[in-house]
Protein backbone atom coordinates (compact mmCIF):
# COMPACT_ATOMS: atom_id res chain seq x y z
CA UNK A 1 0.00 0.00 0.00
CA UNK A 2 1.38 3.41 -0.96
CA UNK A 3 1.72 6.26 1.52
CA UNK A 4 -1.13 8.09 -0.19
CA UNK A 5 -3.51 5.13 0.23
CA UNK A 6 -2.34 4.51 3.80
CA UNK A 7 -2.82 8.09 4.94
CA UNK A 8 -6.21 8.38 3.23
CA UNK A 9 -7.51 5.68 5.56
CA UNK A 10 -5.60 6.66 8.71
CA UNK A 11 -5.67 10.47 8.83
CA UNK A 12 -8.67 12.62 9.81
CA UNK A 13 -10.18 14.26 6.74
CA UNK A 14 -8.76 17.74 7.40
CA UNK A 15 -5.25 16.48 8.06
CA UNK A 16 -5.33 14.21 5.02
CA UNK A 17 -6.40 17.06 2.74
CA UNK A 18 -3.60 19.25 4.07
CA UNK A 19 -1.04 16.46 3.75
CA UNK A 20 -2.00 15.93 0.10
CA UNK A 21 -1.79 19.68 -0.49
CA UNK A 22 1.76 19.65 0.90
CA UNK A 23 2.59 16.66 -1.30
CA UNK A 24 1.48 18.56 -4.40
CA UNK A 25 3.03 21.89 -3.39
CA UNK A 26 6.41 20.38 -2.46
CA UNK A 27 6.80 17.83 -5.23
CA UNK A 28 8.97 20.26 -7.18
CA UNK A 29 11.37 20.48 -4.21
CA UNK A 30 12.04 16.73 -4.36
CA UNK A 31 12.30 16.81 -8.16
CA UNK A 32 14.71 19.74 -8.08
CA UNK A 33 16.88 18.04 -5.47
CA UNK A 34 17.03 14.80 -7.48
CA UNK A 35 17.98 16.79 -10.57
CA UNK A 36 20.70 18.67 -8.69
CA UNK A 37 22.10 15.43 -7.23
CA UNK A 38 22.09 13.74 -10.64
CA UNK A 39 24.15 16.59 -12.07
CA UNK A 40 26.65 16.58 -9.19
CA UNK A 41 27.45 12.92 -8.53
CA UNK A 42 31.19 13.41 -8.98
CA UNK A 43 31.84 10.09 -10.72
CA UNK A 44 30.36 7.86 -13.41
CA UNK A 45 28.06 5.19 -12.01
CA UNK A 46 28.59 1.88 -13.81
CA UNK A 47 26.01 -0.16 -11.93
CA UNK A 48 25.14 -1.92 -8.69
CA UNK A 49 25.43 -5.31 -7.01
CA UNK A 50 24.20 -6.98 -3.83
CA UNK A 51 26.90 -7.45 -1.22
CA UNK A 52 27.75 -8.63 2.26
CA UNK A 53 29.01 -5.54 4.11
CA UNK A 54 31.74 -7.58 5.80
CA UNK A 55 33.21 -8.30 2.36
CA UNK A 56 33.78 -4.57 1.81
CA UNK A 57 37.21 -3.65 3.25
CA UNK A 58 36.17 -0.19 4.44
CA UNK A 59 33.20 -1.66 6.33
CA UNK A 60 34.70 -4.89 7.66
CA UNK A 61 34.61 -4.95 11.44
CA UNK A 62 32.08 -2.12 11.74
CA UNK A 63 28.78 -2.63 13.50
CA UNK A 64 26.16 -2.49 10.78
CA UNK A 65 22.36 -2.88 10.87
CA UNK A 66 21.09 -6.43 10.45
CA UNK A 67 18.22 -7.61 8.23
CA UNK A 68 18.98 -4.87 5.71
CA UNK A 69 19.74 -5.15 2.00
CA UNK A 70 23.27 -3.98 1.17
CA UNK A 71 24.36 -2.84 -2.27
CA UNK A 72 27.63 -1.68 -3.77
CA UNK A 73 27.73 1.31 -6.09
CA UNK A 74 30.21 0.63 -8.87
CA UNK A 75 31.88 3.52 -10.65
CA UNK A 76 34.98 4.74 -12.42
CA UNK A 77 36.70 5.17 -9.03
CA UNK A 78 37.30 1.39 -8.86
CA UNK A 79 40.15 1.32 -11.37
CA UNK A 80 40.53 -0.98 -14.33
CA UNK A 81 38.91 -4.11 -12.86
CA UNK A 82 35.47 -4.82 -14.25
CA UNK A 83 32.98 -4.91 -11.36
CA UNK A 84 30.47 -7.71 -10.93
CA UNK A 85 27.40 -5.67 -11.86
CA UNK A 86 23.87 -7.01 -11.59
CA UNK A 87 21.96 -5.55 -14.57
CA UNK A 88 18.64 -6.24 -12.85
CA UNK A 89 19.44 -3.47 -10.38
CA UNK A 90 19.90 -0.82 -13.05
CA UNK A 91 16.58 0.91 -12.48
CA UNK A 92 15.23 4.35 -11.69
CA UNK A 93 14.71 3.70 -7.98
CA UNK A 94 18.28 2.45 -7.52
CA UNK A 95 19.54 5.49 -9.39
CA UNK A 96 17.65 7.75 -6.98
CA UNK A 97 19.24 5.87 -4.09
CA UNK A 98 22.74 6.29 -5.50
CA UNK A 99 22.54 10.00 -6.31
CA UNK A 100 21.09 10.86 -2.88
CA UNK A 101 23.69 8.73 -1.07
CA UNK A 102 25.08 10.80 1.86
CA UNK A 103 23.25 13.91 0.59
CA UNK A 104 20.77 14.44 3.43
CA UNK A 105 22.81 17.14 5.18
CA UNK A 106 23.26 19.15 2.00
CA UNK A 107 19.57 18.79 1.16
CA UNK A 108 18.51 20.15 4.52
CA UNK A 109 20.99 23.01 4.17
CA UNK A 110 19.57 23.90 0.78
CA UNK A 111 15.88 23.89 1.69
CA UNK A 112 15.66 24.67 5.40
CA UNK A 113 15.68 28.37 4.56
CA UNK A 114 13.47 27.99 1.50
CA UNK A 115 10.57 26.04 3.00
CA UNK A 116 9.21 28.83 5.22
CA UNK A 117 9.18 31.12 2.19
CA UNK A 118 7.32 28.55 0.11
CA UNK A 119 4.73 27.95 2.83
CA UNK A 120 4.44 31.45 4.32
CA UNK A 121 1.04 32.11 2.71
CA UNK A 122 -0.34 28.81 3.99
CA UNK A 123 -2.70 29.46 6.90
CA UNK A 124 -1.94 26.05 8.43
CA UNK A 125 1.85 26.39 8.36
CA UNK A 126 3.60 27.05 11.68
CA UNK A 127 7.35 26.37 11.42
CA UNK A 128 10.11 24.11 10.07
CA UNK A 129 12.54 22.10 12.20
CA UNK A 130 15.68 20.27 11.10
CA UNK A 131 16.11 16.86 12.74
CA UNK A 132 18.97 14.39 13.02
CA UNK A 133 17.97 10.84 13.98
CA UNK A 134 19.34 7.31 14.00
CA UNK A 135 17.53 5.33 11.33
CA UNK A 136 16.30 1.82 10.58
CA UNK A 137 17.09 1.63 6.86
CA UNK A 138 15.53 -0.77 4.41
CA UNK A 139 18.69 -0.71 2.32
CA UNK A 140 22.22 0.66 2.59
CA UNK A 141 24.46 1.69 -0.28
CA UNK A 142 28.23 1.30 -0.01
CA UNK A 143 31.15 2.27 -2.20
CA UNK A 144 34.59 0.68 -2.43
CA UNK A 145 37.06 2.76 -0.43
CA UNK A 146 34.38 4.88 1.21
CA UNK A 147 34.51 5.19 4.99
CA UNK A 148 31.43 3.55 6.48
CA UNK A 149 28.99 6.04 7.94
CA UNK A 150 26.49 4.90 10.60
CA UNK A 151 22.86 5.25 9.59
CA UNK A 152 22.18 8.68 11.00
CA UNK A 153 20.00 10.86 8.85
CA UNK A 154 18.79 14.44 8.55
CA UNK A 155 15.38 15.59 7.37
CA UNK A 156 13.00 18.52 7.68
CA UNK A 157 9.81 18.56 9.74
CA UNK A 158 6.90 20.87 8.93
CA UNK A 159 4.82 21.80 11.99
CA UNK A 160 1.21 22.68 11.25
CA UNK A 161 -1.42 24.63 13.15
CA UNK A 162 -3.62 21.54 12.87
CA UNK A 163 -1.34 19.94 15.46
CA UNK A 164 0.22 17.50 12.99
CA UNK A 165 3.79 17.22 11.73
CA UNK A 166 4.94 16.33 8.21
CA UNK A 167 8.37 14.97 7.27
CA UNK A 168 10.00 16.25 4.09
CA UNK A 169 12.87 13.86 3.36
CA UNK A 170 14.27 14.58 -0.09
CA UNK A 171 17.14 12.11 0.36
CA UNK A 172 15.01 9.22 1.64
CA UNK A 173 15.76 7.05 -1.40
CA UNK A 174 19.28 6.34 -0.10
CA UNK A 175 17.69 4.17 2.60
CA UNK A 176 14.96 2.71 0.40
CA UNK A 177 12.07 4.67 1.90
CA UNK A 178 10.65 5.35 -1.56
CA UNK A 179 8.97 8.75 -1.11
CA UNK A 180 9.74 12.34 -0.19
CA UNK A 181 6.89 13.15 2.21
CA UNK A 182 5.46 11.29 5.20
CA UNK A 183 3.42 11.92 8.30
CA UNK A 184 5.76 12.27 11.25
CA UNK A 185 4.12 9.44 13.19
CA UNK A 186 4.37 7.00 10.30
CA UNK A 187 7.95 7.99 9.48
CA UNK A 188 9.09 7.63 13.07
CA UNK A 189 7.32 4.28 13.54
CA UNK A 190 8.68 2.68 10.37
CA UNK A 191 12.10 4.23 9.87
CA UNK A 192 13.49 5.80 13.06
CA UNK A 193 15.18 4.07 15.97
CA UNK A 194 12.70 5.22 18.56
CA UNK A 195 15.04 4.59 21.50
CA UNK A 196 17.28 7.43 20.35
CA UNK A 197 16.92 11.08 21.26
CA UNK A 198 15.86 13.87 18.95
CA UNK A 199 18.63 16.18 17.80
CA UNK A 200 17.72 19.55 16.35
CA UNK A 201 19.95 21.87 14.38
CA UNK A 202 19.64 25.34 15.85
CA UNK A 203 20.23 27.27 12.64
CA UNK A 204 18.37 30.38 11.65
CA UNK A 205 17.25 30.51 8.03
CA UNK A 206 19.88 33.13 7.24
CA UNK A 207 22.68 31.05 8.76
CA UNK A 208 21.63 28.03 6.72
CA UNK A 209 21.89 30.04 3.50
CA UNK A 210 25.16 31.74 4.42
CA UNK A 211 26.91 28.52 5.46
CA UNK A 212 26.00 26.74 2.24
CA UNK A 213 25.61 29.64 -0.15
CA UNK A 214 27.43 28.01 -3.06
CA UNK A 215 25.30 24.85 -3.14
CA UNK A 216 22.15 26.87 -2.51
CA UNK A 217 22.91 29.15 -5.48
CA UNK A 218 23.65 26.14 -7.71
CA UNK A 219 20.34 24.49 -6.85
CA UNK A 220 18.30 27.63 -7.42
CA UNK A 221 20.12 28.28 -10.70
CA UNK A 222 19.39 24.75 -11.95
CA UNK A 223 15.77 25.11 -10.87
XYZ file of N, CA and C in Angstrom:
669
model
N 0.842 -1.194 0.000
C 0.000 0.000 0.000
C 0.878 1.245 0.000
N 0.596 2.190 -0.884
C 1.379 3.415 -0.963
C 1.074 4.319 0.222
N 1.962 5.303 0.448
C 1.725 6.259 1.524
C 0.402 6.989 1.324
N 0.096 7.352 0.082
C -1.134 8.086 -0.194
C -2.364 7.277 0.210
N -2.378 5.986 -0.128
C -3.509 5.131 0.234
C -3.576 4.926 1.742
N -2.401 4.736 2.362
C -2.341 4.510 3.802
C -2.890 5.707 4.565
N -2.429 6.898 4.202
C -2.825 8.094 4.941
C -4.291 8.453 4.696
N -4.797 8.100 3.534
C -6.206 8.376 3.235
C -7.110 7.664 4.228
N -6.695 6.468 4.640
C -7.505 5.679 5.563
C -7.211 6.008 7.030
N -6.005 6.500 7.319
C -5.603 6.659 8.713
C -5.720 8.083 9.242
N -5.649 9.083 8.372
C -5.670 10.467 8.833
C -7.090 11.021 8.873
N -7.391 11.894 9.848
C -8.668 12.619 9.811
C -8.766 13.411 8.510
N -9.971 13.656 8.055
C -10.180 14.261 6.737
C -9.395 15.556 6.551
N -9.452 16.455 7.533
C -8.760 17.738 7.404
C -7.258 17.582 7.294
N -6.691 16.702 8.100
C -5.247 16.477 8.063
C -4.834 15.807 6.756
N -5.658 14.888 6.279
C -5.330 14.208 5.022
C -5.341 15.188 3.857
N -6.322 16.065 3.813
C -6.396 17.058 2.742
C -5.174 17.965 2.771
N -4.766 18.369 3.970
C -3.601 19.254 4.070
C -2.318 18.512 3.696
N -2.219 17.253 4.110
C -1.044 16.462 3.749
C -0.926 16.346 2.231
N -2.035 16.060 1.560
C -2.002 15.927 0.104
C -1.688 17.263 -0.565
N -2.134 18.347 0.032
C -1.788 19.676 -0.489
C -0.276 19.892 -0.400
N 0.310 19.524 0.741
C 1.760 19.654 0.897
C 2.498 18.761 -0.097
N 1.974 17.557 -0.317
C 2.589 16.659 -1.301
C 2.637 17.321 -2.672
N 1.532 17.916 -3.078
C 1.481 18.563 -4.395
C 2.380 19.797 -4.435
N 2.299 20.617 -3.392
C 3.032 21.885 -3.386
C 4.540 21.698 -3.285
N 4.979 20.584 -2.698
C 6.411 20.383 -2.463
C 7.034 19.339 -3.384
N 6.257 18.831 -4.305
C 6.795 17.834 -5.233
C 7.975 18.387 -6.018
N 7.889 19.660 -6.397
C 8.970 20.264 -7.183
C 10.270 20.328 -6.380
N 10.165 20.443 -5.050
C 11.366 20.484 -4.213
C 12.130 19.164 -4.343
N 11.407 18.049 -4.225
C 12.042 16.735 -4.363
C 12.598 16.543 -5.769
N 11.840 16.962 -6.773
C 12.297 16.808 -8.155
C 13.543 17.645 -8.418
N 13.554 18.863 -7.893
C 14.711 19.737 -8.079
C 15.943 19.164 -7.391
N 15.751 18.616 -6.192
C 16.883 18.038 -5.471
C 17.440 16.817 -6.205
N 16.567 15.965 -6.715
C 17.030 14.805 -7.477
C 17.789 15.247 -8.727
N 17.294 16.279 -9.383
C 17.982 16.787 -10.574
C 19.359 17.329 -10.202
N 19.416 18.110 -9.135
C 20.697 18.667 -8.695
C 21.679 17.544 -8.354
N 21.224 16.548 -7.614
C 22.095 15.433 -7.233
C 22.585 14.667 -8.460
N 21.700 14.484 -9.439
C 22.087 13.737 -10.639
C 23.161 14.462 -11.436
N 23.173 15.800 -11.337
C 24.155 16.592 -12.069
C 25.453 16.780 -11.292
N 25.477 16.339 -10.044
C 26.647 16.577 -9.193
C 27.077 15.309 -8.451
N 27.058 14.184 -9.146
C 27.449 12.918 -8.526
C 28.947 12.881 -8.254
N 29.747 13.374 -9.178
C 31.194 13.411 -8.982
C 31.933 12.228 -9.577
N 31.206 11.234 -10.070
C 31.837 10.091 -10.723
C 30.795 9.427 -11.618
N 31.269 8.580 -12.521
C 30.365 7.856 -13.415
C 29.909 6.566 -12.740
N 28.602 6.409 -12.597
C 28.056 5.188 -12.007
C 27.960 4.118 -13.088
N 28.620 2.982 -12.847
C 28.590 1.876 -13.808
C 27.440 0.910 -13.537
N 27.078 0.772 -12.272
C 26.013 -0.161 -11.928
C 26.042 -0.496 -10.451
N 25.320 -1.575 -10.094
C 25.143 -1.923 -8.688
C 25.189 -3.442 -8.528
N 25.477 -3.874 -7.312
C 25.434 -5.306 -7.010
C 25.097 -5.498 -5.540
N 24.438 -6.620 -5.226
C 24.196 -6.978 -3.831
C 25.526 -7.344 -3.187
N 25.638 -7.114 -1.886
C 26.896 -7.447 -1.224
C 26.669 -7.773 0.240
N 27.650 -8.435 0.814
C 27.746 -8.628 2.255
C 28.656 -7.511 2.762
N 28.184 -6.668 3.682
C 29.014 -5.537 4.105
C 30.370 -5.945 4.672
N 30.457 -7.144 5.238
C 31.736 -7.580 5.799
C 32.741 -7.968 4.719
N 32.288 -8.041 3.470
C 33.205 -8.296 2.357
C 33.778 -7.003 1.786
N 33.289 -5.869 2.272
C 33.776 -4.568 1.805
C 34.851 -4.093 2.780
N 36.109 -3.960 2.327
C 37.213 -3.652 3.246
C 36.968 -2.455 4.155
N 36.362 -1.396 3.636
C 36.172 -0.189 4.441
C 35.076 -0.347 5.490
N 34.304 -1.428 5.397
C 33.196 -1.658 6.328
C 33.510 -2.795 7.294
N 34.410 -3.684 6.885
C 34.700 -4.887 7.661
C 35.043 -4.537 9.109
N 34.361 -5.192 10.027
C 34.612 -4.949 11.445
C 33.708 -3.898 12.057
N 32.994 -3.141 11.226
C 32.080 -2.124 11.745
C 30.760 -2.772 12.164
N 30.109 -2.174 13.121
C 28.776 -2.630 13.505
C 27.775 -2.065 12.511
N 27.098 -2.940 11.803
C 26.160 -2.495 10.776
C 24.772 -3.056 11.086
N 23.717 -2.380 10.630
C 22.359 -2.881 10.867
C 22.159 -4.262 10.255
N 21.400 -5.098 10.949
C 21.088 -6.432 10.449
C 19.751 -6.408 9.703
N 19.478 -7.473 8.972
C 18.216 -7.612 8.234
C 17.972 -6.438 7.292
N 19.043 -5.993 6.656
C 18.983 -4.872 5.715
C 19.636 -5.322 4.414
N 19.122 -4.853 3.292
C 19.738 -5.146 2.001
C 20.918 -4.204 1.782
N 22.070 -4.774 1.435
C 23.267 -3.979 1.174
C 23.628 -4.065 -0.304
N 23.992 -2.907 -0.861
C 24.364 -2.843 -2.267
C 25.656 -2.045 -2.417
N 26.444 -2.445 -3.395
C 27.634 -1.683 -3.766
C 27.323 -0.809 -4.975
N 27.764 0.440 -4.912
C 27.730 1.311 -6.085
C 29.052 1.130 -6.811
N 28.997 0.791 -8.080
C 30.213 0.629 -8.873
C 30.385 1.837 -9.790
N 31.615 2.349 -9.818
C 31.875 3.519 -10.653
C 33.295 3.545 -11.157
N 33.645 4.635 -11.824
C 34.978 4.736 -12.417
C 36.077 4.941 -11.376
N 35.705 5.043 -10.093
C 36.700 5.175 -9.027
C 37.329 3.834 -8.672
N 36.831 2.720 -9.246
C 37.302 1.391 -8.863
C 38.522 0.932 -9.657
N 38.984 1.724 -10.590
C 40.153 1.325 -11.366
C 39.781 0.528 -12.599
N 40.710 -0.290 -13.058
C 40.533 -0.981 -14.333
C 39.748 -2.286 -14.222
N 39.626 -2.841 -13.012
C 38.914 -4.108 -12.862
C 37.433 -3.932 -13.175
N 36.891 -4.875 -13.923
C 35.473 -4.824 -14.251
C 34.654 -5.315 -13.055
N 33.773 -4.493 -12.522
C 32.983 -4.905 -11.358
C 31.928 -5.936 -11.734
N 31.498 -6.686 -10.740
C 30.472 -7.711 -10.930
C 29.101 -7.051 -10.792
N 28.638 -6.447 -11.870
C 27.403 -5.666 -11.857
C 26.196 -6.564 -12.107
N 25.129 -6.310 -11.371
C 23.869 -7.015 -11.587
C 22.962 -6.112 -12.422
N 22.756 -6.427 -13.701
C 21.964 -5.550 -14.573
C 20.514 -5.396 -14.123
N 20.022 -6.327 -13.327
C 18.636 -6.240 -12.855
C 18.435 -5.065 -11.902
N 19.532 -4.573 -11.333
C 19.441 -3.471 -10.376
C 19.537 -2.101 -11.043
N 19.752 -2.093 -12.335
C 19.900 -0.823 -13.051
C 18.516 -0.251 -13.349
N 17.938 0.402 -12.345
C 16.578 0.910 -12.475
C 16.506 2.317 -11.895
N 15.399 2.965 -12.122
C 15.231 4.353 -11.695
C 15.314 4.506 -10.172
N 14.704 3.579 -9.438
C 14.715 3.695 -7.985
C 16.126 3.539 -7.420
N 16.905 2.620 -7.994
C 18.279 2.453 -7.522
C 19.115 3.682 -7.868
N 18.841 4.273 -9.011
C 19.545 5.495 -9.390
C 19.257 6.622 -8.399
N 18.004 6.748 -7.980
C 17.652 7.752 -6.975
C 18.413 7.497 -5.676
N 18.527 6.228 -5.314
C 19.243 5.874 -4.088
C 20.711 6.269 -4.177
N 21.311 6.015 -5.332
C 22.737 6.294 -5.503
C 23.037 7.788 -5.502
N 22.224 8.567 -6.199
C 22.541 9.997 -6.309
C 22.227 10.761 -5.024
N 21.372 10.198 -4.159
C 21.091 10.861 -2.879
C 21.931 10.280 -1.741
N 22.821 9.358 -2.062
C 23.691 8.730 -1.068
C 24.516 9.789 -0.331
N 24.359 9.849 0.992
C 25.076 10.798 1.855
C 24.789 12.261 1.499
N 23.597 12.542 0.985
C 23.254 13.912 0.592
C 22.218 14.565 1.519
N 21.853 13.901 2.600
C 20.770 14.442 3.428
C 21.148 15.771 4.073
N 22.392 15.899 4.521
C 22.811 17.139 5.177
C 22.752 18.311 4.202
N 23.276 18.088 3.010
C 23.263 19.154 2.000
C 21.835 19.521 1.602
N 20.960 18.516 1.520
C 19.572 18.788 1.157
C 18.861 19.636 2.193
N 19.117 19.341 3.460
C 18.512 20.154 4.521
C 19.071 21.571 4.510
N 20.376 21.690 4.292
C 20.988 23.012 4.171
C 20.305 23.830 3.079
N 20.084 23.176 1.947
C 19.571 23.896 0.783
C 18.136 24.374 0.974
N 17.313 23.580 1.673
C 15.882 23.888 1.691
C 15.327 24.297 3.053
N 16.136 24.228 4.094
C 15.659 24.673 5.405
C 15.228 26.136 5.350
N 15.996 26.941 4.667
C 15.678 28.366 4.562
C 14.584 28.647 3.545
N 14.420 27.754 2.588
C 13.471 27.986 1.502
C 12.045 27.607 1.898
N 11.902 26.542 2.673
C 10.566 26.038 2.996
C 9.647 27.082 3.639
N 10.107 27.831 4.645
C 9.206 28.834 5.224
C 8.733 29.866 4.205
N 9.576 30.168 3.230
C 9.177 31.124 2.194
C 8.131 30.514 1.260
N 8.286 29.226 0.971
C 7.321 28.546 0.106
C 5.953 28.472 0.787
N 5.970 28.228 2.098
C 4.732 27.952 2.830
C 4.190 29.155 3.606
N 4.798 30.317 3.456
C 4.440 31.452 4.315
C 3.001 31.931 4.118
N 2.420 31.684 2.952
C 1.039 32.113 2.715
C 0.026 31.024 3.070
N 0.524 29.924 3.592
C -0.343 28.808 3.985
C -0.836 29.043 5.412
N -2.130 29.148 5.586
C -2.699 29.455 6.903
C -2.422 28.375 7.941
N -2.165 27.153 7.492
C -1.943 26.052 8.432
C -0.470 25.840 8.780
N 0.412 26.563 8.113
C 1.847 26.389 8.359
C 2.267 27.117 9.630
N 3.105 26.437 10.445
C 3.600 27.048 11.678
C 5.104 27.289 11.636
N 5.900 26.221 11.438
C 7.355 26.374 11.418
C 7.999 25.142 10.802
N 9.318 25.235 10.570
C 10.106 24.106 10.069
C 11.225 23.809 11.055
N 11.412 22.540 11.375
C 12.538 22.103 12.199
C 13.419 21.173 11.377
N 14.673 21.082 11.790
C 15.681 20.266 11.100
C 16.131 19.195 12.081
N 15.826 17.939 11.798
C 16.109 16.858 12.742
C 17.228 15.939 12.262
N 17.953 15.424 13.231
C 18.968 14.392 13.017
C 18.583 13.197 13.876
N 18.387 12.029 13.241
C 17.968 10.838 13.983
C 18.759 9.615 13.525
N 18.786 8.614 14.378
C 19.336 7.309 14.001
C 18.226 6.516 13.322
N 18.561 5.911 12.182
C 17.532 5.325 11.334
C 17.549 3.799 11.331
N 16.435 3.252 10.866
C 16.303 1.822 10.582
C 16.113 1.690 9.066
N 17.201 1.627 8.322
C 17.090 1.629 6.858
C 16.523 0.334 6.315
N 15.939 0.427 5.138
C 15.531 -0.771 4.411
C 16.674 -1.276 3.538
N 17.536 -0.354 3.129
C 18.689 -0.709 2.317
C 19.815 0.266 2.628
N 21.047 -0.181 2.388
C 22.222 0.663 2.594
C 23.117 0.532 1.369
N 23.538 1.662 0.850
C 24.457 1.685 -0.281
C 25.878 1.907 0.219
N 26.816 1.186 -0.368
C 28.226 1.297 -0.009
C 29.045 1.532 -1.268
N 30.226 2.107 -1.087
C 31.152 2.270 -2.203
C 32.526 1.778 -1.780
N 33.245 1.167 -2.702
C 34.591 0.682 -2.429
C 35.473 1.861 -2.019
N 36.152 1.715 -0.884
C 37.058 2.761 -0.426
C 36.402 3.847 0.399
N 35.085 3.849 0.456
C 34.379 4.879 1.213
C 34.313 4.494 2.683
N 34.595 5.439 3.554
C 34.511 5.185 4.989
C 33.059 4.940 5.367
N 32.810 3.875 6.114
C 31.431 3.547 6.479
C 30.865 4.596 7.421
N 29.673 5.050 7.114
C 28.992 6.043 7.940
C 27.783 5.397 8.600
N 27.676 5.463 9.926
C 26.494 4.905 10.596
C 25.215 5.521 10.037
N 24.114 4.837 10.220
C 22.863 5.254 9.587
C 22.159 6.358 10.371
N 22.847 7.483 10.515
C 22.182 8.682 11.003
C 21.685 9.451 9.789
N 20.666 10.246 9.998
C 20.004 10.856 8.847
C 19.395 12.188 9.255
N 19.360 13.118 8.311
C 18.792 14.439 8.552
C 17.607 14.670 7.620
N 16.589 15.312 8.155
C 15.384 15.587 7.370
C 14.681 16.796 7.977
N 13.733 17.337 7.244
C 13.002 18.519 7.684
C 11.604 18.133 8.151
N 11.136 18.830 9.173
C 9.814 18.562 9.736
C 8.982 19.842 9.678
N 7.833 19.744 9.042
C 6.905 20.870 8.934
C 5.874 20.748 10.054
N 5.824 21.751 10.917
C 4.822 21.799 11.985
C 3.608 22.571 11.475
N 2.427 22.036 11.732
C 1.211 22.681 11.247
C 0.354 23.159 12.416
N -0.502 24.115 12.133
C -1.420 24.631 13.149
C -2.573 23.669 13.407
N -2.632 22.590 12.630
C -3.615 21.540 12.873
C -3.158 20.606 13.990
N -1.898 20.795 14.419
C -1.339 19.937 15.461
C -0.556 18.756 14.917
N -0.499 18.617 13.604
C 0.220 17.503 12.988
C 1.605 17.946 12.531
N 2.452 16.960 12.243
C 3.794 17.219 11.727
C 4.002 16.385 10.463
N 4.694 16.976 9.499
C 4.939 16.328 8.211
C 6.436 16.292 7.959
N 6.945 15.128 7.587
C 8.365 14.972 7.271
C 8.588 15.203 5.779
N 9.521 16.084 5.461
C 9.997 16.247 4.087
C 11.414 15.687 4.051
N 11.572 14.543 3.411
C 12.866 13.857 3.358
C 13.244 13.650 1.897
N 13.964 14.609 1.343
C 14.266 14.577 -0.089
C 15.461 13.692 -0.424
N 16.065 13.076 0.596
C 17.142 12.106 0.360
C 16.758 10.722 0.872
N 15.472 10.479 1.041
C 15.008 9.222 1.643
C 15.329 7.997 0.799
N 15.526 8.195 -0.507
C 15.763 7.053 -1.398
C 17.055 6.323 -1.058
N 18.019 7.012 -0.427
C 19.279 6.342 -0.101
C 19.070 5.194 0.888
N 17.993 5.241 1.653
C 17.688 4.173 2.604
C 16.513 3.312 2.149
N 16.037 3.535 0.929
C 14.964 2.707 0.396
C 13.583 3.047 0.908
N 13.374 4.301 1.351
C 12.070 4.673 1.900
C 11.047 4.994 0.810
N 11.513 5.320 -0.386
C 10.652 5.352 -1.558
C 9.696 6.515 -1.722
N 9.840 7.585 -0.945
C 8.967 8.749 -1.113
C 9.682 9.957 -0.532
N 9.104 11.126 -0.699
C 9.737 12.343 -0.187
C 8.947 12.990 0.940
N 7.728 12.520 1.192
C 6.892 13.154 2.205
C 6.118 12.090 2.985
N 6.068 12.281 4.303
C 5.462 11.294 5.198
C 4.802 12.030 6.365
N 3.841 11.390 7.014
C 3.421 11.920 8.304
C 4.530 11.604 9.305
N 4.682 12.455 10.290
C 5.764 12.265 11.251
C 5.595 10.949 12.012
N 4.368 10.651 12.412
C 4.121 9.440 13.195
C 4.475 8.187 12.400
N 4.079 8.153 11.148
C 4.369 6.998 10.302
C 5.867 6.868 10.053
N 6.509 7.979 9.754
C 7.947 7.989 9.478
C 8.729 7.495 10.693
N 8.371 8.009 11.859
C 9.089 7.625 13.071
C 8.863 6.151 13.399
N 7.639 5.678 13.227
C 7.324 4.285 13.539
C 8.061 3.314 12.628
N 8.114 3.622 11.343
C 8.682 2.681 10.373
C 10.194 2.797 10.203
N 10.734 4.013 10.325
C 12.103 4.227 9.871
C 13.086 4.723 10.927
N 12.609 5.192 12.063
C 13.493 5.798 13.061
C 13.696 4.855 14.240
N 14.919 4.804 14.735
C 15.180 4.071 15.973
C 14.575 4.882 17.113
N 13.467 4.410 17.620
C 12.699 5.223 18.564
C 13.329 5.302 19.950
N 14.376 4.504 20.202
C 15.037 4.587 21.501
C 16.149 5.632 21.505
N 16.264 6.385 20.416
C 17.279 7.435 20.351
C 16.630 8.797 20.544
N 17.421 9.744 20.987
C 16.916 11.082 21.260
C 16.809 11.904 19.975
N 15.937 12.908 20.030
C 15.861 13.875 18.950
C 17.080 14.793 19.024
N 17.577 15.166 17.872
C 18.625 16.182 17.802
C 18.162 17.233 16.804
N 18.155 18.472 17.227
C 17.720 19.547 16.352
C 18.904 20.446 16.016
N 18.955 20.880 14.771
C 19.947 21.872 14.385
C 19.388 23.255 14.683
N 20.125 24.018 15.453
C 19.645 25.342 15.855
C 20.174 26.413 14.905
N 19.833 26.286 13.630
C 20.229 27.274 12.643
C 19.069 28.225 12.377
N 19.383 29.481 12.193
C 18.374 30.379 11.645
C 18.367 30.188 10.137
N 17.319 30.637 9.484
C 17.252 30.511 8.027
C 18.441 31.202 7.371
N 18.797 32.378 7.862
C 19.880 33.127 7.236
C 21.210 32.402 7.388
N 21.445 31.798 8.555
C 22.683 31.049 8.757
C 22.765 29.865 7.807
N 21.639 29.197 7.605
C 21.633 28.035 6.717
C 22.032 28.434 5.305
N 21.535 29.570 4.843
C 21.889 30.037 3.501
C 23.358 30.450 3.451
N 23.796 31.221 4.436
C 25.162 31.741 4.423
C 26.194 30.625 4.488
N 25.930 29.584 5.279
C 26.909 28.521 5.460
C 26.954 27.556 4.281
N 25.977 27.614 3.412
C 26.000 26.738 2.243
C 25.582 27.515 0.994
N 26.058 28.749 0.898
C 25.606 29.644 -0.154
C 25.889 29.100 -1.547
N 27.051 28.483 -1.730
C 27.430 28.011 -3.064
C 26.462 26.939 -3.563
N 26.212 25.909 -2.736
C 25.296 24.849 -3.145
C 23.884 25.386 -3.318
N 23.485 26.281 -2.426
C 22.150 26.869 -2.511
C 21.980 27.601 -3.839
N 22.985 28.402 -4.222
C 22.913 29.148 -5.482
C 22.861 28.202 -6.675
N 23.644 27.113 -6.615
C 23.650 26.143 -7.711
C 22.276 25.511 -7.895
N 21.652 25.144 -6.784
C 20.343 24.492 -6.848
C 19.305 25.434 -7.434
N 19.273 26.662 -6.935
C 18.296 27.631 -7.422
C 18.521 27.927 -8.900
N 19.803 28.008 -9.301
C 20.125 28.279 -10.703
C 19.639 27.144 -11.602
N 19.829 25.888 -11.153
C 19.394 24.752 -11.954
C 17.877 24.632 -11.972
N 17.222 25.167 -10.923
C 15.769 25.106 -10.870
C 15.133 26.083 -11.819
